Coordinates of C-alpha atoms (C1' of nucleotides) in Angstrom, one line a residue:
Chain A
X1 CA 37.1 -48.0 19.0
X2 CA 37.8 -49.3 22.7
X3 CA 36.1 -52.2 23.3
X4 CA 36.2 -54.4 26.5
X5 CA 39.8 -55.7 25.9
X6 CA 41.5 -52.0 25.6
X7 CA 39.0 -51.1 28.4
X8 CA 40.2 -53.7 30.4
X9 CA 43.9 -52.6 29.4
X10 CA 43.5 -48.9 30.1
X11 CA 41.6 -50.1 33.9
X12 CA 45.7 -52.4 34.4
X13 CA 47.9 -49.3 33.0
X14 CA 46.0 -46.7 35.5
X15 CA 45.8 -49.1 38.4
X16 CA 49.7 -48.6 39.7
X17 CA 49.1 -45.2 38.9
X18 CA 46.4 -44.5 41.1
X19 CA 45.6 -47.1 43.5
X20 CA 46.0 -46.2 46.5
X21 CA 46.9 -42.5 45.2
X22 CA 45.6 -39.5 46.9
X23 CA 43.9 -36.5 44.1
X24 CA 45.8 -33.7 45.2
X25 CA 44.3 -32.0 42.8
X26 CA 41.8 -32.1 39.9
X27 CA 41.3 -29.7 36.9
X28 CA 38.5 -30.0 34.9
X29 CA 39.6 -27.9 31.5
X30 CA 35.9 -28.8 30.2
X31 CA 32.6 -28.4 31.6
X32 CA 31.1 -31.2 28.8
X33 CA 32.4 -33.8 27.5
X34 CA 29.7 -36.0 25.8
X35 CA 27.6 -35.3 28.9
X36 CA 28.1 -32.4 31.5
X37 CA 31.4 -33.2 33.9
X38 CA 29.6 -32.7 37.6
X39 CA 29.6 -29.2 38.7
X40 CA 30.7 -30.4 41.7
X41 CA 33.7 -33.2 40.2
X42 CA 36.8 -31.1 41.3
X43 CA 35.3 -30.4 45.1
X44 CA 34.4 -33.6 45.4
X45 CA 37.6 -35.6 44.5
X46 CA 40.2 -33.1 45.8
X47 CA 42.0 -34.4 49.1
X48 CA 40.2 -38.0 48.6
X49 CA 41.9 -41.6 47.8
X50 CA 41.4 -43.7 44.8
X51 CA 41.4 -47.2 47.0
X52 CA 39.9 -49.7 44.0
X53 CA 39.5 -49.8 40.0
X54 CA 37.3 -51.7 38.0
X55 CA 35.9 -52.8 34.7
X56 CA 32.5 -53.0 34.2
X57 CA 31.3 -53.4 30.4
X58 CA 33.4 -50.5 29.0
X59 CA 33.4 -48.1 31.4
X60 CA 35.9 -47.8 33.9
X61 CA 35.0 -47.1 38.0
X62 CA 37.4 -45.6 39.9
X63 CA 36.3 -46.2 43.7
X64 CA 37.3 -43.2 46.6
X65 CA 37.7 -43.2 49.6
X66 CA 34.6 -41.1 50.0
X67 CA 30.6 -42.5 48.9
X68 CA 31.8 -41.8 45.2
X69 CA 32.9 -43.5 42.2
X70 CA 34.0 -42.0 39.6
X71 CA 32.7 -43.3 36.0
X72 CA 34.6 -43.0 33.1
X73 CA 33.6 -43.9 29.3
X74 CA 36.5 -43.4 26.7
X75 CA 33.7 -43.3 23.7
X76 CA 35.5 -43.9 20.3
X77 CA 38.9 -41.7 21.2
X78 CA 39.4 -41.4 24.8
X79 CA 42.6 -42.3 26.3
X80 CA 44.6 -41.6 29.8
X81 CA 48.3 -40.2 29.4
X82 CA 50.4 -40.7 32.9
X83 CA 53.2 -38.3 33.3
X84 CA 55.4 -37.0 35.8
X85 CA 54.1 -33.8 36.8
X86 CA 55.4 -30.7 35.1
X87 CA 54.7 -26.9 34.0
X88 CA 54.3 -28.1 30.2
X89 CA 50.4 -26.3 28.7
X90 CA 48.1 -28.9 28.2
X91 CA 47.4 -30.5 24.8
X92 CA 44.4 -29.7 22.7
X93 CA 41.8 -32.4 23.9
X94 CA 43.2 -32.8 27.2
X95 CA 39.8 -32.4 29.5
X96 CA 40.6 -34.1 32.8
X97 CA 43.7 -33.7 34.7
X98 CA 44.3 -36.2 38.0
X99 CA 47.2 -35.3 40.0
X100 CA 48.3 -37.5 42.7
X101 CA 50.4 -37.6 45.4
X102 CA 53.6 -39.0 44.1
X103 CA 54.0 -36.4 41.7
X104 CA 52.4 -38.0 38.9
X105 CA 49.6 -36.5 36.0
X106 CA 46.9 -38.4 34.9
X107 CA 45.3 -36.9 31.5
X108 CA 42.0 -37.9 30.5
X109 CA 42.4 -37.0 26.4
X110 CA 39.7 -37.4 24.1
X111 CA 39.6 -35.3 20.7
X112 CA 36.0 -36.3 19.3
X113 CA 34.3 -35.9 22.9
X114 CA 32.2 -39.4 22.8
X115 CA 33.4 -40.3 26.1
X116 CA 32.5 -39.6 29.7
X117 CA 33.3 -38.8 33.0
X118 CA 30.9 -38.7 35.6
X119 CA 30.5 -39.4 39.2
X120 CA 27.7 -41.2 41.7
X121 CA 28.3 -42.7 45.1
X122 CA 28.4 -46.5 45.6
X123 CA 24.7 -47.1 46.9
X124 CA 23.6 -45.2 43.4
X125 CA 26.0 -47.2 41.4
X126 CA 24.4 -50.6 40.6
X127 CA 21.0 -48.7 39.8
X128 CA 22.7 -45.8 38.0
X129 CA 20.8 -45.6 34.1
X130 CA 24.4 -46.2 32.8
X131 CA 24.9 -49.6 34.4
X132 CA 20.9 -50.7 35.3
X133 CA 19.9 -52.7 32.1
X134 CA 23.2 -54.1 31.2
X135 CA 23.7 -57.5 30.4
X136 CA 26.6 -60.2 31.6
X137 CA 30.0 -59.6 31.1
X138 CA 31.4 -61.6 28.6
X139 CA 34.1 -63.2 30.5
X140 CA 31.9 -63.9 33.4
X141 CA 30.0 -67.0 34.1
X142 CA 26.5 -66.2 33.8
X143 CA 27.3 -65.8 29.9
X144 CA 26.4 -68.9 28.3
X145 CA 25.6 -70.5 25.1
X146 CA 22.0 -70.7 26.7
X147 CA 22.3 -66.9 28.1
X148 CA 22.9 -65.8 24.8
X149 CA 20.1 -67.6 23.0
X150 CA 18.2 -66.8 25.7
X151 CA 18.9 -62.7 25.2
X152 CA 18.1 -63.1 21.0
X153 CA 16.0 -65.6 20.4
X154 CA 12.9 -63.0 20.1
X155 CA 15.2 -60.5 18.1
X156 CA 14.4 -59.8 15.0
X157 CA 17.4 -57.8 14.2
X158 CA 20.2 -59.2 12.7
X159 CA 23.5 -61.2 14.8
X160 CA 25.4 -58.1 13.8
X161 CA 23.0 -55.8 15.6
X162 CA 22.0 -58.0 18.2
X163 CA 26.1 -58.5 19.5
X164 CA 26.5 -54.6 19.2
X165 CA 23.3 -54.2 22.2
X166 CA 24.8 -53.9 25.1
X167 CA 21.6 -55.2 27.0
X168 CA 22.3 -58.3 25.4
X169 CA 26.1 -59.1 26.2
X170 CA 28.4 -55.6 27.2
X171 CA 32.0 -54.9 25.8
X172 CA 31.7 -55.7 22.4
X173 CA 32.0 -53.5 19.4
X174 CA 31.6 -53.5 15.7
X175 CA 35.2 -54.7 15.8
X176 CA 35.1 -58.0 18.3
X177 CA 31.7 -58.6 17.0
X178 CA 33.1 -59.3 13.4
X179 CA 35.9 -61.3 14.4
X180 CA 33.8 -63.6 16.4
X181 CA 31.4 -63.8 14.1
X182 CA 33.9 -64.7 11.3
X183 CA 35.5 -67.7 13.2
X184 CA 32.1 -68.9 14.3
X185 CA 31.1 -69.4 10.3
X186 CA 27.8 -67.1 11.3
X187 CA 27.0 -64.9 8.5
X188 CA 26.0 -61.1 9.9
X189 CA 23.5 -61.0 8.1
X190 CA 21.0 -63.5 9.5
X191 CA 18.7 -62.8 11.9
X192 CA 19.5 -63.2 15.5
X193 CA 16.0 -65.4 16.5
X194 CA 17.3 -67.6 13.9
X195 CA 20.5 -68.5 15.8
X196 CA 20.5 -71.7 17.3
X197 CA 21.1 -72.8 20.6
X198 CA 23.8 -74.8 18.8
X199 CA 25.6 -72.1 17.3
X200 CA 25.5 -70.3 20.6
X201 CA 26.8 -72.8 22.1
X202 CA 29.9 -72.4 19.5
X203 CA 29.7 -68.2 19.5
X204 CA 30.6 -68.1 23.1
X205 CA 33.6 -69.7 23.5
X206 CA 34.8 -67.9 20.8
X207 CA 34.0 -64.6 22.2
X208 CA 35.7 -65.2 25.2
X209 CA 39.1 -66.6 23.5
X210 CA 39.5 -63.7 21.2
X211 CA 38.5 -61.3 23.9
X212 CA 41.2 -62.7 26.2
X213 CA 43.8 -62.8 23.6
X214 CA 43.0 -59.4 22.4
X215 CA 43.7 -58.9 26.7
X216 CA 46.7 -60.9 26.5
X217 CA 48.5 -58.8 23.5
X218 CA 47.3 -55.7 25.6
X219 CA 48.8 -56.5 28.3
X220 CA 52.2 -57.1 26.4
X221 CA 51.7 -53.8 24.2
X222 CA 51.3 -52.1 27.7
X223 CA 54.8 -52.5 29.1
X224 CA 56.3 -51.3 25.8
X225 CA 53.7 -48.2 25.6
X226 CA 53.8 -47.5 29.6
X227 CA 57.4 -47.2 29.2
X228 CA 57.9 -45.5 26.5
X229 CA 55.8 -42.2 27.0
X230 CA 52.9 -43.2 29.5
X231 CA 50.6 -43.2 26.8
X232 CA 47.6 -45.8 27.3
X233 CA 46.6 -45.7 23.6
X234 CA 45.6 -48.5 21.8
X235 CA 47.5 -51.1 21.2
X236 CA 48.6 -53.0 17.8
X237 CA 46.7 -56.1 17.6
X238 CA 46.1 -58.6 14.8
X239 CA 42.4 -59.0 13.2
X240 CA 41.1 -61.2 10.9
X241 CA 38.5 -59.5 9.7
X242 CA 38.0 -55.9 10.5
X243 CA 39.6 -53.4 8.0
X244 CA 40.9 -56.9 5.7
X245 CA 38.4 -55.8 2.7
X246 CA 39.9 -57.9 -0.4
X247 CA 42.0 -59.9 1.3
X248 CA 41.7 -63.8 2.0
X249 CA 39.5 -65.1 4.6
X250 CA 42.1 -67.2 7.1
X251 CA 39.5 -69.5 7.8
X252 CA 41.0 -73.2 7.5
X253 CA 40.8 -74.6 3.7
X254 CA 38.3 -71.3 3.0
X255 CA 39.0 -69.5 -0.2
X256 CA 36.6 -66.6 0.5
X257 CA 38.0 -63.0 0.2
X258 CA 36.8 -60.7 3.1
X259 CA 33.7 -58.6 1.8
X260 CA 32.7 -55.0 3.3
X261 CA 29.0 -54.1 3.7
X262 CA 26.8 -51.4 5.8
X263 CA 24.9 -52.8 8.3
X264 CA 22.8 -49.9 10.0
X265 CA 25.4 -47.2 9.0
X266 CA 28.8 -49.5 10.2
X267 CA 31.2 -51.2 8.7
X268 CA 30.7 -55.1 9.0
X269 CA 33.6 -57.0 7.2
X270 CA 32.7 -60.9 6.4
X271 CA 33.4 -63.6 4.7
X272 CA 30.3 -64.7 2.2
X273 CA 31.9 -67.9 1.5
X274 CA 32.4 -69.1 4.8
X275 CA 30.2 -67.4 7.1
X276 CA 26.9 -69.4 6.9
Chain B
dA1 C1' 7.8 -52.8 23.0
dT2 C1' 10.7 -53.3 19.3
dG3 C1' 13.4 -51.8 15.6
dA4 C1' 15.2 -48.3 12.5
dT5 C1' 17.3 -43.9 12.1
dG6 C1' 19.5 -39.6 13.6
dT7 C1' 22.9 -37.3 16.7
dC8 C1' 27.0 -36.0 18.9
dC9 C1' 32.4 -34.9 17.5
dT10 C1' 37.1 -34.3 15.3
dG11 C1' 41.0 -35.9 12.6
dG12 C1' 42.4 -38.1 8.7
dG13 C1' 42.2 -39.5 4.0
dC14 C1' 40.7 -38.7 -0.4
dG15 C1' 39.3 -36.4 -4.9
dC16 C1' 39.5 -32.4 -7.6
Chain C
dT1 C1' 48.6 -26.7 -1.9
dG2 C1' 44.1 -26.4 -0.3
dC3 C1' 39.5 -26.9 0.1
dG4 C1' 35.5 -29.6 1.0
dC5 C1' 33.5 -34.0 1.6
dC6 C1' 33.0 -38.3 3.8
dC7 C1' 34.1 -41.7 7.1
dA8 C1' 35.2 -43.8 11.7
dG9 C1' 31.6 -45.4 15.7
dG10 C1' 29.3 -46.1 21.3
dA11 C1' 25.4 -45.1 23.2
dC12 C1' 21.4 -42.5 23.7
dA13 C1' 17.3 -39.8 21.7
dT14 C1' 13.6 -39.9 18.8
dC15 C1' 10.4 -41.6 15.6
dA16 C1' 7.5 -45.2 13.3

DNA sequence: ATGATGTCCTGGGCGC
DNA sequence: TGCGCCCAGGACATCA
């Protein structure tokens, strides 16, 4: 369920925690998480410095001191717990320990295993087959109304779909895709080649609000959850459309009521009066 | 090449 | 109370 905007609010709760942090020492508690850990991942962080984080599509980079980054996916259930160190066992599900050195434990947790953690040196990183064929980030300026039209006007597969490919635009997920969607009046249903340039011109803007206000009550949520226990979970945050079955479309003046369907084996939740 | 489908994984919710 | 079933879904593999 982490999309860009709890990506993006995971990468702000672990940066005071790590930047500028040395690993004093790293225990990997699994070999695979959805792809093998690096045989080498503990040998080659232990003793270095985490200088720089980033976002990039939802994966995180941490940047060492050393050639290496280390990539980090948190698939549909990964999160990162900071604590203070202690002789407490680890919880089921913790895979990845970080332990800096002020004393602090960083746990990558991640119960159903669809995330990663990897590592490849900077020079390998912009050619890496994770990051390669990806398209613009969202919030960047290369994505444009005529970007976007530009990425589906050949698809065939539906707006849903087309949103969802991350060689099209990264960070979104069958959650933001939805939501836009609904306040853009574009039913999921339609093709993607049969978006216009107009209505790419409208879907843009729209992505990039509700991403950055879905940033925005992250960033708020994260105080009260950083304090509290550490935890970088998910945070509380109001949609409109996703998981509001039979409930009224909040679309201005719309009387709709939000329909679920399957769309390739996900949930899609619209509104069939509205969304055109 | 594109698009459709299957796969990984566990916890939680539901029906019986 | 408990068992089994199904669902959630990001990204890649595989097939047509």
């Amino acid at each position: 369920m982490p999309e860009l905007p709890e990506v993006e609010t995971t990468m702000r709760g672990l940066t005071p925690a790590l930047k500028n942090r040395k690993l004093v020492k790293v225990i990997k508690r699994r070999d695979k998480i959805r792809i093998p850990v690096p045989e080498d991942f503990v040998k080659r962080l232990e003793g270095r410095k985490i200088i720089r984080l980033e976002r990039r599509a939802k994966y995180l980079r941490f940047f060492l001191d050393s050639e290496d980054v280390i990539i980090c996916h948190l698939g549909m259930s990964g999160k990162f717990i900071i604590s203070d160190k202690n002789e407490d066992p680890f919880a089921k599900h913790d895979h990845i320990i970080f332990e800096t050195d002020d004393e602090k434990q960083i746990i990558y947790n991640d119960p159903r295993r669809f995330g990663l953690m990897t590592l490849c040196t900077v020079d390998e990183l912009d050619d890496h087959k994770l990051f390669k064929d990806m398209a613009a980030e969202p919030l960047g300026n290369e994505f444009s109304g005529v970007y976007l039209r530009e990425k589906i006007k050949a698809k065939k597969v539906t707006i849903k779909a087309a949103l969802l490919d991350q060689k099209v635009v990264v960070g979104l997920g069958n959650i933001y895709v939805c939501e836009a969607l609904n306040k853009a009046h574009i039913s999921p249903l339609r093709k993607a080649c049969d978006i216009s340039a107009d209505e790419t011109e409208i879907l843009v803007p729209i992505i990039r609000d509700i991403l950055l206000n879905a940033i925005e009550a992250g960033g708020s949520s994260l105080k009260d959850f950083a304090g509290a226990n550490g935890d970088l979970g998910y945070f509380q945050h109001q949609f409109v459309t996703y998981g509001r079955e039979g409930e009224n479309c909040i679309n201005h003046g719309c009387v709709g009521i939000i329909t679920r369907i399957n769309q390739g084996g996900r949930s899609t939740f619209y509104c069939p009066v509205c969304q055109k």
